[in-house]
Tab-separated table of C-alpha atoms in Angstrom:
chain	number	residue	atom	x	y	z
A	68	UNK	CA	-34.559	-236.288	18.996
A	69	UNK	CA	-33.333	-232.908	17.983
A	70	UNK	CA	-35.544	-230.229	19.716
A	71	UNK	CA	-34.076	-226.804	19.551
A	72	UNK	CA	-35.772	-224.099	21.554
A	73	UNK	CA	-35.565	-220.464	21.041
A	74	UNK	CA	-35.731	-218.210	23.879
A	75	UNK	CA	-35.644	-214.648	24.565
A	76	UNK	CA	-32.623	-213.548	26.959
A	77	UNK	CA	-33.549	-209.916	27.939
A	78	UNK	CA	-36.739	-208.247	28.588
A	79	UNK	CA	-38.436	-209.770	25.194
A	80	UNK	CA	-38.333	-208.060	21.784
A	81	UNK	CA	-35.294	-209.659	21.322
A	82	UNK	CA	-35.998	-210.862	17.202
A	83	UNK	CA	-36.730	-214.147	18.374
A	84	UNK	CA	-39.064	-213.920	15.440
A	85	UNK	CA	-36.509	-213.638	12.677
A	86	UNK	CA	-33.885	-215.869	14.522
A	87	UNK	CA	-36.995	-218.800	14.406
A	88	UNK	CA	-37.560	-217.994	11.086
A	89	UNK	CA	-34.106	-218.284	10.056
A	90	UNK	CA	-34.343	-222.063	11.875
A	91	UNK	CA	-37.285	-223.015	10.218
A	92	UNK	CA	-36.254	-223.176	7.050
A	93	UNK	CA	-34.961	-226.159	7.819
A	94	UNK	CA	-37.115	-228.027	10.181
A	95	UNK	CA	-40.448	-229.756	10.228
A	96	UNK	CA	-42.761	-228.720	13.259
A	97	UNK	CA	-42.741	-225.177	15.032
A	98	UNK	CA	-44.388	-225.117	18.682
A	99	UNK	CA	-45.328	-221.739	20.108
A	100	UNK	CA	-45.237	-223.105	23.826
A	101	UNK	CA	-46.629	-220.240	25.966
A	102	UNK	CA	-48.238	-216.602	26.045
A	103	UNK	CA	-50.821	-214.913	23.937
A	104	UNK	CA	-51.299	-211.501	21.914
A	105	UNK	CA	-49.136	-209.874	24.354
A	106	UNK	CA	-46.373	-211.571	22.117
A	107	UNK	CA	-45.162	-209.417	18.861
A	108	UNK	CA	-42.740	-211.000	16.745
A	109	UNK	CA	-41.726	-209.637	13.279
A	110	UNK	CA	-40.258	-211.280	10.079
A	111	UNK	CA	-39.047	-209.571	7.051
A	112	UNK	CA	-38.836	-211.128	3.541
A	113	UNK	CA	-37.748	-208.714	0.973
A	114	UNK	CA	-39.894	-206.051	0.633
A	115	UNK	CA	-42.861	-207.874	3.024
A	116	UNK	CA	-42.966	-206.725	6.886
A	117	UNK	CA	-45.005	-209.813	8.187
A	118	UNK	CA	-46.414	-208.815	12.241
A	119	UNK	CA	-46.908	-212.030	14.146
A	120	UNK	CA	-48.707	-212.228	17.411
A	121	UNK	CA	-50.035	-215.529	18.001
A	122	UNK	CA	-48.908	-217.682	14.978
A	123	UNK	CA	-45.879	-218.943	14.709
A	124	UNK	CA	-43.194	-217.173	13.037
A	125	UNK	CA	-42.151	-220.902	10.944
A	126	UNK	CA	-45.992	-220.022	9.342
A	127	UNK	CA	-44.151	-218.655	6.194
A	128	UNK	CA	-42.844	-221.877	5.123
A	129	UNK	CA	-45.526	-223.924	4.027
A	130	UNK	CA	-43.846	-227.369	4.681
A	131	UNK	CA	-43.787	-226.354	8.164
A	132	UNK	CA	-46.194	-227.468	11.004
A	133	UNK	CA	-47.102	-224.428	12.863
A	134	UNK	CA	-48.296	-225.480	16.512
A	135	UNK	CA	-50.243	-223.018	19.254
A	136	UNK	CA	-49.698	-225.706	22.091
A	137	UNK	CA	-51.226	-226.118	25.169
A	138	UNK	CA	-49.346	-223.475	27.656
A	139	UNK	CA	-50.728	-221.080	24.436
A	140	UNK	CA	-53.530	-218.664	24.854
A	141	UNK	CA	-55.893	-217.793	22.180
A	142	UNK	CA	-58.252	-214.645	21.632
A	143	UNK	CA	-60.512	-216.613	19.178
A	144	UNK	CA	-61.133	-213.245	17.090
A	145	UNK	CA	-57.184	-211.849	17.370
A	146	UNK	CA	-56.202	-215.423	15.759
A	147	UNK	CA	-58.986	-215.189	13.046
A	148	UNK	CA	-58.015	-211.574	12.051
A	149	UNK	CA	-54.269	-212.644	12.168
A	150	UNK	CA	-55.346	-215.817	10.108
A	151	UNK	CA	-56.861	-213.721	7.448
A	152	UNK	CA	-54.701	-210.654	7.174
A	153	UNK	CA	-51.767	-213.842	6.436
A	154	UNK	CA	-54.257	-215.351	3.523
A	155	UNK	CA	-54.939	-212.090	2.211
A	156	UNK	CA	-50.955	-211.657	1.634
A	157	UNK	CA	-50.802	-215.376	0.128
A	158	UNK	CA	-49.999	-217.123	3.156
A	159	UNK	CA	-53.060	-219.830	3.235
A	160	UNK	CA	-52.251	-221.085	7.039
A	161	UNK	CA	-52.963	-224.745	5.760
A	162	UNK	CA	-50.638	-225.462	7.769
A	163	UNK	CA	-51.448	-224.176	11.328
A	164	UNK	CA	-52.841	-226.687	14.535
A	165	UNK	CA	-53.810	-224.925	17.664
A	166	UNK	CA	-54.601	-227.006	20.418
A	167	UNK	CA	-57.768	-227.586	21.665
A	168	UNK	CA	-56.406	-227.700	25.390
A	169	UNK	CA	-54.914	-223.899	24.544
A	170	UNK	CA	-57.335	-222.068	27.693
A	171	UNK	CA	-58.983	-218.752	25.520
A	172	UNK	CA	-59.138	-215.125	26.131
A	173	UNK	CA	-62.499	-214.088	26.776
A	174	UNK	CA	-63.367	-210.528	26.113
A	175	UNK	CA	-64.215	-210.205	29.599
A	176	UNK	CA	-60.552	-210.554	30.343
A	177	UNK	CA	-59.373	-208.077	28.238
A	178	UNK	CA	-61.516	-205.700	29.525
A	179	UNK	CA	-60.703	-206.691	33.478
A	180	UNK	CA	-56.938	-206.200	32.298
A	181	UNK	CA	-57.945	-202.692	31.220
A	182	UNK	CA	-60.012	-201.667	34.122
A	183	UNK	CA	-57.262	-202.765	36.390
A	184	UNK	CA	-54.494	-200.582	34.587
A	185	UNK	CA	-56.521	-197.954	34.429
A	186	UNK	CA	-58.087	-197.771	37.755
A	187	UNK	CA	-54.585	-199.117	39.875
A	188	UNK	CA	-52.563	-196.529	41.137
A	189	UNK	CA	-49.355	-199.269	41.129
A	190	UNK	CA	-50.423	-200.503	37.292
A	191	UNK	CA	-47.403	-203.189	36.179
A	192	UNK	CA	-47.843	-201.872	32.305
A	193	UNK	CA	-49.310	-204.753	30.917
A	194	UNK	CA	-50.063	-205.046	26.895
A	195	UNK	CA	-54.068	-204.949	27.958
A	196	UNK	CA	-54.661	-208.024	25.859
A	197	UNK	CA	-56.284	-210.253	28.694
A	198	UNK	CA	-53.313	-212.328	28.903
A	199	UNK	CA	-53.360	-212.072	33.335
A	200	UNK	CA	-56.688	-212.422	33.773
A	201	UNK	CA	-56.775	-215.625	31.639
A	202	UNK	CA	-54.167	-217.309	33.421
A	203	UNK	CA	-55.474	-216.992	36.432
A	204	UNK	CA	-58.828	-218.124	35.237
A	205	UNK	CA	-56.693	-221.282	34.036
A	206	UNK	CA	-55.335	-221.828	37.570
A	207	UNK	CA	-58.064	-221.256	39.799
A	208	UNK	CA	-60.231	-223.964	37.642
A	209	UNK	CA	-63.969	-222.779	39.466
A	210	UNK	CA	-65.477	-221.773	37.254
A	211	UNK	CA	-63.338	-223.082	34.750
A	212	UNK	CA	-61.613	-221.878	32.476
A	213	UNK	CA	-62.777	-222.057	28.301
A	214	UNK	CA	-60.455	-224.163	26.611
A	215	UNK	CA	-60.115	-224.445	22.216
A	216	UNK	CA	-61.979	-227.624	22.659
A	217	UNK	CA	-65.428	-225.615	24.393
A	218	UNK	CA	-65.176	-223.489	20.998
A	219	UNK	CA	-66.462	-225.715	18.973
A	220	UNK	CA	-69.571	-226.942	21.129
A	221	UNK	CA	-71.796	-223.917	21.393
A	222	UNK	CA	-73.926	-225.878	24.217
A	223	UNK	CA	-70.599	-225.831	26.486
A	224	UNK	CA	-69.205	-222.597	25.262
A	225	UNK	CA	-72.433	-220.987	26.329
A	226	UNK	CA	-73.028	-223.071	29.450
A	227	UNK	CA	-69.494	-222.374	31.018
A	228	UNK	CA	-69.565	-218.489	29.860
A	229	UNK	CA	-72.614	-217.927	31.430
A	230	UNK	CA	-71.035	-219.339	34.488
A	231	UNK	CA	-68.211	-216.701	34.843
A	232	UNK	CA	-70.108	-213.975	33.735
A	233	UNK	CA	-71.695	-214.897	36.816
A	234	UNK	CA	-68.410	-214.388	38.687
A	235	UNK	CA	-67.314	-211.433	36.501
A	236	UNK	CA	-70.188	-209.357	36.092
A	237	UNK	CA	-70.059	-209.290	40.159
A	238	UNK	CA	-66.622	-207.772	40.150
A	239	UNK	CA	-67.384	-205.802	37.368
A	240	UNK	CA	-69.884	-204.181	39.195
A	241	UNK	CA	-68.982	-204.054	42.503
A	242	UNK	CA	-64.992	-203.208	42.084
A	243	UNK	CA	-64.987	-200.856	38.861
A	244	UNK	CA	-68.746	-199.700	38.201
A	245	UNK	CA	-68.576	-200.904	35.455
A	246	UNK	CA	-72.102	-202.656	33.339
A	247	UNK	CA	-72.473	-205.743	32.893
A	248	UNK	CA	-71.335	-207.999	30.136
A	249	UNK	CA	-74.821	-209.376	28.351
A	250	UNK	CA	-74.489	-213.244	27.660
A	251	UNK	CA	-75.098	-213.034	23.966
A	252	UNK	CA	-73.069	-210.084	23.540
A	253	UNK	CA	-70.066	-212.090	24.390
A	254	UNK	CA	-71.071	-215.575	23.196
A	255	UNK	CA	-71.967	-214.730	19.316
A	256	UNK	CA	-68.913	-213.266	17.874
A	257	UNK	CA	-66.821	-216.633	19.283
A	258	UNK	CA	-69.249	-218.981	17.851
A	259	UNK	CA	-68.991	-216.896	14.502
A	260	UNK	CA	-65.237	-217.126	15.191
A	261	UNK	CA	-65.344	-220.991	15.932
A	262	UNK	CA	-66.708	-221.701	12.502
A	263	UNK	CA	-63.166	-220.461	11.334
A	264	UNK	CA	-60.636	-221.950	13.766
A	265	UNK	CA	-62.515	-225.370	13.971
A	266	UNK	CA	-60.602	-227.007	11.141
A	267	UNK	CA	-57.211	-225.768	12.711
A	268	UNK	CA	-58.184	-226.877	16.116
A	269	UNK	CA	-56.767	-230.150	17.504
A	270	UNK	CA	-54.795	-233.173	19.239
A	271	UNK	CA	-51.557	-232.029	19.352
A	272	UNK	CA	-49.816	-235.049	21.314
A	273	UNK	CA	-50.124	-237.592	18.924
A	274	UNK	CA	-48.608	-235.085	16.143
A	275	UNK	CA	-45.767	-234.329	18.846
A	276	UNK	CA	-45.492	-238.231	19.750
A	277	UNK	CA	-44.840	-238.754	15.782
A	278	UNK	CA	-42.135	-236.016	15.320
A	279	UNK	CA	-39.851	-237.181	17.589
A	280	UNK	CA	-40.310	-240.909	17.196
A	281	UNK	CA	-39.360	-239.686	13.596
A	282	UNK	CA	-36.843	-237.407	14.945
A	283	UNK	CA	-37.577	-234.916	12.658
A	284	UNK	CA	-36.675	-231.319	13.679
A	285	UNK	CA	-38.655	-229.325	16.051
A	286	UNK	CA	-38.419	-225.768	17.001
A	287	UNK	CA	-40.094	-224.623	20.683
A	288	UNK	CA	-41.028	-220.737	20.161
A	289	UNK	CA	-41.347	-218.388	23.000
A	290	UNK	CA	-42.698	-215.730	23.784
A	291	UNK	CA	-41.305	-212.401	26.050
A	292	UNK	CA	-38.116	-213.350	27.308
A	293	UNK	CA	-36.215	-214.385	30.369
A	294	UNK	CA	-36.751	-211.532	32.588
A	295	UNK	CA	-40.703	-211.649	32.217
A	296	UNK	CA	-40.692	-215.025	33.270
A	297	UNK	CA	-43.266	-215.224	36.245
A	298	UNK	CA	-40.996	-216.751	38.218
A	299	UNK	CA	-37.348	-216.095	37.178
A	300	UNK	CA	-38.424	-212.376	35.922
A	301	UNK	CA	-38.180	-208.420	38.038
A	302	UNK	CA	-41.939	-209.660	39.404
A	303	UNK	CA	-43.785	-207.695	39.813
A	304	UNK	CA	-43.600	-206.665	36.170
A	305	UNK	CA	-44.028	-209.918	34.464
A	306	UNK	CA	-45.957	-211.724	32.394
A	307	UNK	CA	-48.218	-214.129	33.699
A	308	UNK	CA	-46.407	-217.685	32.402
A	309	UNK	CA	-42.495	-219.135	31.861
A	310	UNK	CA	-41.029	-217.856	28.749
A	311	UNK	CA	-37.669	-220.273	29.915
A	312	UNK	CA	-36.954	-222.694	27.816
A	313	UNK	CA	-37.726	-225.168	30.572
A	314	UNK	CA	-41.229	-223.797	30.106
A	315	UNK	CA	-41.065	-225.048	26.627
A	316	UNK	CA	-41.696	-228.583	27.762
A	317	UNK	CA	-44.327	-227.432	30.100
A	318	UNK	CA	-46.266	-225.836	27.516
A	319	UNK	CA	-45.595	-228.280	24.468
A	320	UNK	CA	-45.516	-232.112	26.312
A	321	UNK	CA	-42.289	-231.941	24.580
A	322	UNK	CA	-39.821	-234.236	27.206
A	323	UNK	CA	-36.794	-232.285	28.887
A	324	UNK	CA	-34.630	-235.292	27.362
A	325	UNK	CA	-35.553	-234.678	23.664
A	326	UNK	CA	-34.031	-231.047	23.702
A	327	UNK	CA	-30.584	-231.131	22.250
A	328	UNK	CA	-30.174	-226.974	21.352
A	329	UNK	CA	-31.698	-224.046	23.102
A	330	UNK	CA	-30.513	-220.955	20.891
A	331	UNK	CA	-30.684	-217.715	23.238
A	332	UNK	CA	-31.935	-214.821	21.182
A	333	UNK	CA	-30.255	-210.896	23.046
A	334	UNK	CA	-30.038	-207.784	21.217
A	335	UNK	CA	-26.626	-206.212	20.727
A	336	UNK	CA	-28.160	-203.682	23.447
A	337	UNK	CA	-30.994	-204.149	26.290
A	338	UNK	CA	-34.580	-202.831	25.924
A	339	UNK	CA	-37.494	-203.056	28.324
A	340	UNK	CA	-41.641	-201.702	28.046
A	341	UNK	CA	-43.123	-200.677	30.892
A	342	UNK	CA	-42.242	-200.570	34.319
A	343	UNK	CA	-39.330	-202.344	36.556
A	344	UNK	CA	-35.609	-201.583	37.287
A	345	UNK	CA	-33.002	-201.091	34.114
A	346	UNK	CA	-29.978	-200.829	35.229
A	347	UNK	CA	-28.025	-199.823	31.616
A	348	UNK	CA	-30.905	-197.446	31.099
A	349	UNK	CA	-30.128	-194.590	29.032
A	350	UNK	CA	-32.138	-191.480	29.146
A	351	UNK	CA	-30.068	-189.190	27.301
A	352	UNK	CA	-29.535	-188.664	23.487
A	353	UNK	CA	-27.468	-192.243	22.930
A	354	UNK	CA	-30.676	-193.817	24.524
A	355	UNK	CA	-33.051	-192.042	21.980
A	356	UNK	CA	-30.607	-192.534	18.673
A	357	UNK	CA	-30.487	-196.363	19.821
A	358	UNK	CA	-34.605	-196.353	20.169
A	359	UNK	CA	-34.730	-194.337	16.588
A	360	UNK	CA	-32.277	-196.392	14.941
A	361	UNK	CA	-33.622	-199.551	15.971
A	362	UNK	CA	-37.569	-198.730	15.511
A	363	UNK	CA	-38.066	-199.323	18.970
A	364	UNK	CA	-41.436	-199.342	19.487
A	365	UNK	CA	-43.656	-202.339	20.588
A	366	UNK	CA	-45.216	-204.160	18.296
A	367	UNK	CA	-48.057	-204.974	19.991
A	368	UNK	CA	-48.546	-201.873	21.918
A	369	UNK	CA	-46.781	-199.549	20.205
A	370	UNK	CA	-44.932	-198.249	23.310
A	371	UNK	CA	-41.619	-196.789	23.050
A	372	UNK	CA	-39.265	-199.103	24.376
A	373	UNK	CA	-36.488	-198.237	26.703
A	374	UNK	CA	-32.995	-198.630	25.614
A	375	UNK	CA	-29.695	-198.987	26.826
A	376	UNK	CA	-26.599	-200.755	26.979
A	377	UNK	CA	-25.918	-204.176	26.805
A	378	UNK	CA	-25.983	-206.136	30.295
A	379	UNK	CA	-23.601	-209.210	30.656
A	380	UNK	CA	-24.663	-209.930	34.348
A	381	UNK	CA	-28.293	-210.264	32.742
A	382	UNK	CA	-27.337	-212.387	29.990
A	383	UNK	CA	-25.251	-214.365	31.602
A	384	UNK	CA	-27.979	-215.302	34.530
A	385	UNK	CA	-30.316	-215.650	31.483
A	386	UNK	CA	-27.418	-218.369	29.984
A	387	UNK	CA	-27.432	-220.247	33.237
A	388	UNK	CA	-31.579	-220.405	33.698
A	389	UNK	CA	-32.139	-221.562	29.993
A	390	UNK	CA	-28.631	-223.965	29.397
A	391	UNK	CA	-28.075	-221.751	26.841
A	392	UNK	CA	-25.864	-223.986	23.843
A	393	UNK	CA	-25.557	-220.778	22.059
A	394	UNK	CA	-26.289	-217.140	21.175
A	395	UNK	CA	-27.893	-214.949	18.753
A	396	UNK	CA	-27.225	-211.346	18.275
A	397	UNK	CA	-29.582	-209.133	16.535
A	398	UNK	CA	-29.988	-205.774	15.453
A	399	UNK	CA	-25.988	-205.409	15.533
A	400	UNK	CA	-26.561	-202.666	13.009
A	401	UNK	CA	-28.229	-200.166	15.695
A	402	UNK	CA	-24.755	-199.628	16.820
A	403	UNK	CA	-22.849	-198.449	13.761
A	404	UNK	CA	-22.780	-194.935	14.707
A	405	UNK	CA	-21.919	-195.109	18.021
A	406	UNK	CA	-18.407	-194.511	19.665
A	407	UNK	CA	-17.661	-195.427	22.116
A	408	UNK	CA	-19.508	-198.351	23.093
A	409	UNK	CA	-20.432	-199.620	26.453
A	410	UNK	CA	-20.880	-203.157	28.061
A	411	UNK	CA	-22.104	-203.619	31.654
A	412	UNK	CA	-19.939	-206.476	33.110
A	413	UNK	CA	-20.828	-206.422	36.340
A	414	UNK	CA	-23.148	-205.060	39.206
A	415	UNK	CA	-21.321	-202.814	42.410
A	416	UNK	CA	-23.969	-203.328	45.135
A	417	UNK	CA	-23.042	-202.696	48.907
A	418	UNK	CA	-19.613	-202.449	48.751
A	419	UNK	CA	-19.326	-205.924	46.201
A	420	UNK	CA	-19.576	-206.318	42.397
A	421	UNK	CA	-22.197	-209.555	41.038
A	422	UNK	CA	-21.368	-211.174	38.466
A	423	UNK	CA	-25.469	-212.126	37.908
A	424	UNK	CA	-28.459	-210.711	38.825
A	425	UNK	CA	-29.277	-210.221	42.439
A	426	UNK	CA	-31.490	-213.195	44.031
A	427	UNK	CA	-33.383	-210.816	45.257
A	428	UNK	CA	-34.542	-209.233	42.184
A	429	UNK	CA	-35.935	-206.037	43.644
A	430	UNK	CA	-32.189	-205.190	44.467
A	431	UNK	CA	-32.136	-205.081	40.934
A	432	UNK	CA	-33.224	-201.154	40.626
A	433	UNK	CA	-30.528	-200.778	43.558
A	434	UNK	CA	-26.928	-201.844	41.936
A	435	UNK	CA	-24.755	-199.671	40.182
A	436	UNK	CA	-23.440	-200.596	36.664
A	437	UNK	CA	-19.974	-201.448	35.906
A	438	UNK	CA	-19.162	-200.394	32.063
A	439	UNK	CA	-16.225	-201.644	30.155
A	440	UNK	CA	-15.836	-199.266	26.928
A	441	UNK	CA	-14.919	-200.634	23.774
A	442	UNK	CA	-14.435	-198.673	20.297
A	443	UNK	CA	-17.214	-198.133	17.753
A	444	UNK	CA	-16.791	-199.233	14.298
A	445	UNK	CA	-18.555	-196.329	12.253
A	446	UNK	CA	-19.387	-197.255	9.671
A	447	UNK	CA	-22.433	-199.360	8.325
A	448	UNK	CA	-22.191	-202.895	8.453
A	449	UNK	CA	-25.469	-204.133	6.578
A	450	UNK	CA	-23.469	-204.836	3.698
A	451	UNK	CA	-21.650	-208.098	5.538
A	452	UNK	CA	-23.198	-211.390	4.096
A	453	UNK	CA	-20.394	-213.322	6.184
A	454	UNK	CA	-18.779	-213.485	9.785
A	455	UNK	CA	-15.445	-212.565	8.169
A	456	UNK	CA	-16.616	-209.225	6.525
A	457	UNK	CA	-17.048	-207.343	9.579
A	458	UNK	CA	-15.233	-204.683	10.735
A	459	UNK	CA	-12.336	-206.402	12.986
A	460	UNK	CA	-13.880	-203.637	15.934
A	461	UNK	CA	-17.653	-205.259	15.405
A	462	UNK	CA	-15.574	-208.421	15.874
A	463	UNK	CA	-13.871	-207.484	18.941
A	464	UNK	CA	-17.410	-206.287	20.456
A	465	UNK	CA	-18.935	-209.718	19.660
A	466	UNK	CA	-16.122	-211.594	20.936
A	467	UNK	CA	-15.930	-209.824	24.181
A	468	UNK	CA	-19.772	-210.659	24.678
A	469	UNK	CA	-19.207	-214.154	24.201
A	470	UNK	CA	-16.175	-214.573	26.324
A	471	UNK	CA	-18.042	-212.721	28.784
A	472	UNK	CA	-21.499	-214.506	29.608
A	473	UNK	CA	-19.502	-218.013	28.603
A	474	UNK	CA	-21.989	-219.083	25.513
A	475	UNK	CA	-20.543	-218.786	21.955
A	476	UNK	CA	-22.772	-216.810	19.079
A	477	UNK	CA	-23.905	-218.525	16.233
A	478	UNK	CA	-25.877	-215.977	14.753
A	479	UNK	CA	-25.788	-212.285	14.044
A	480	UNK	CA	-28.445	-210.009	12.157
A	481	UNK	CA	-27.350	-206.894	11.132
A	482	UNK	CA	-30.845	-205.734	9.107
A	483	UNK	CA	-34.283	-207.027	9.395
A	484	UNK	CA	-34.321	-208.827	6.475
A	485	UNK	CA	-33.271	-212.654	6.189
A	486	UNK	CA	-30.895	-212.018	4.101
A	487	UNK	CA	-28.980	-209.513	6.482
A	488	UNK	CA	-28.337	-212.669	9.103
A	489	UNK	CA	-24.329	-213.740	9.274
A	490	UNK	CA	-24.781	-217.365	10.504
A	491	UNK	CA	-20.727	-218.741	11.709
């Protein structure tokens, strides 16, 4: 049963996008196993920059099955405009499944995620998309949450809104004096966005059953990336779900036993939106020719992203939590001005230097790095369409990453375009 899944190893933004696009070429069924719009992944083919927030980044190859599982959320009208703005560039979509067990993002949720940033004087940073308040809606089941399947019954969908507006419009109210939310006013634009999504909406088990009794190739997608895992992330400043690849099982019904490959996406340098300790931060003028060079600004938010050097102690815990079989290196490229260049290869806290990530991941804003310098190369390296034509020095750099965090790279992108992605 070969089940690869692709996982982010930093802070997210780590062009899982491209790296899943590169795999899909050559499999049969993409699963997007967790997260919502907070999630921003970008593909380029030739000329065409294609933005992908909640479909999955196979969509482009129309033999593919593209699958928003079950650990998925789904803002109803984000996925319709996404859906469209993808057939209006000839991408028809056909062949897109969301589940109907995928819990929705109300509007009420986005706009609860923006009154609490707003009005918090300790805000995390989140994208604002809803994406907290949904999950917890999910968990604490009374009233329930809206699932896909409520959609496309506007009896339920109107009975079990009314029922949390009953909840919500309280703590809008009361907490953040703020009006509130009018039934209809909600209701109408997701039944008008139903009408769309219902022929994509499904059973997604029996499709999953039949892939791997078939064992044709399936690709889990996630979302974010190791660090903003709610459990194995710097919590507070987290997402709300388990971008792991163990959560790939959780959020697909995919069994542990059927993955054979879990591909471990890190930039050639760490970035991080929002809040939370960064230990390889830079703030000077390397950090802001890394953040120009690499257009790094979300693309969901369209924060500037913090940048800094790449952290082996990070990766390396991120290797351990995922069983990563192997690496991929993007945005390589970023560096070809820079000499020297810097890798973090360890952590000097109290008196003793960690080889991982503190348990205690609030110690995390507390250790001091511990750089290793290696040369720069110089000179642009866009040009390579093989392993063999880089510069030996771009080599070296790659080699002491992987002989460092102990997984070997398999792939390395130096452009955004498919074409500029060395596979050894």
């Amino acid at each position: 049963m070969p089940v690869t899944v692709v996982v982010g190893a930093q802070w997210g933004d780590e062009g899982k996008g491209k790296i899943t696009d590169l795999i899909s070429a050559h499999v049969a069924f993409v699963l997007r196993y967790q997260g919502g719009t907070n999630a921003g992944h970008t593909v380029k083919v030739g000329d065409e920059l294609f933005k992908l927030h909640l479909i999955p980044s196979g969509i482009l190859y129309p033999q593919v099955t593209c699958m928003m599982a079950d650990g998925t959320l789904i803002d109803p009208i984000s996925l319709v405009e996404e859906i469209r703005a993808l057939q209006e560039r000839g991408v028809d979509c056909q062949n897109l499944v969301v589940s109907g067990n995928a819990h929705v993002i109300m509007p009420y949720h986005c706009l609860l995620d923006e009154l609490s940033e707003e009005r918090s004087s300790d805000s995390i940073g989140t994208t604002r998309r809803g994406i907290g308040p949904a999950y917890v809606d999910k968990t604490s089941r009374t009233p329930r949450g809206l699932r896909m399947w409520d959609l496309l019954d506007e009896a339920v969908l109107r009975e079990r809104t009314a029922a949390q507006l009953a909840v919500k419009n309280k703590l809008l109210e009361i907490i953040y004096g703020h009006p509130p939310l009018v039934l209809e006013d909600v209701v109408q634009p997701l039944v008008e966005a139903a009408r769309v999504l219902a022929p994509f909406v499904g059973d997604l088990r029996p499709l999953v059953r039949e892939a791997l009794a078939a064992d044709a190739e399936v690709v889990l997608e996630g979302a974010q990336g190791t660090y903003l895992d709610l459990d194995y992330g710097t919590y507070p400043f987290v997402t709300s779900s388990h971008p792991v690849s163990g959560g790939g099982c959780i959020g697909t019904g995919v069994p542990p036993t059927a993955v054979s490959r879990v591909v471990m996406v890190a930039k050639a340098y760490t970035t991080r939106v929002g809040r939370g300790a960064f230990p390889t931060e830079l703030t000077d003028r390397i950090g802001d020719t890394i953040r120009e060079r690499g257009a790094e600004f979300g693309t969901t938010t369209g924060r500037p992203r913090r940048c800094g050097w790449f952290d082996v102690p990070l990766v390396r815990g991120a290797a351990h939590i995922n069983g990563a079989t192997e690496m991929a290196i993007t945005k390589l490229d970023v560096l070809d001005e820079l000499d020297p260049i810097r890798l973090c290869v360890g952590y000097r806290l109290e008196g003793q230097v960690l080889d991982y990530p503190p348990g205690n991941l609030d110690r995390l804003g507390d250790v001091e790095p511990v750089y290793e310098e290696m040369p720069g190369w110089k000179q642009p390296i866009g040009g390579a369409r093989s392993y063999e034509e880089l510069p030996q020095r771009t080599r070296l750099y790659l080699e002491r990453i992987e002989s460092l965090v102990g997984v070997g790279i398999s792939v390395v992108s130096v452009g955004a375009e498919r074409s500029e992605t060395l596979v050894r």
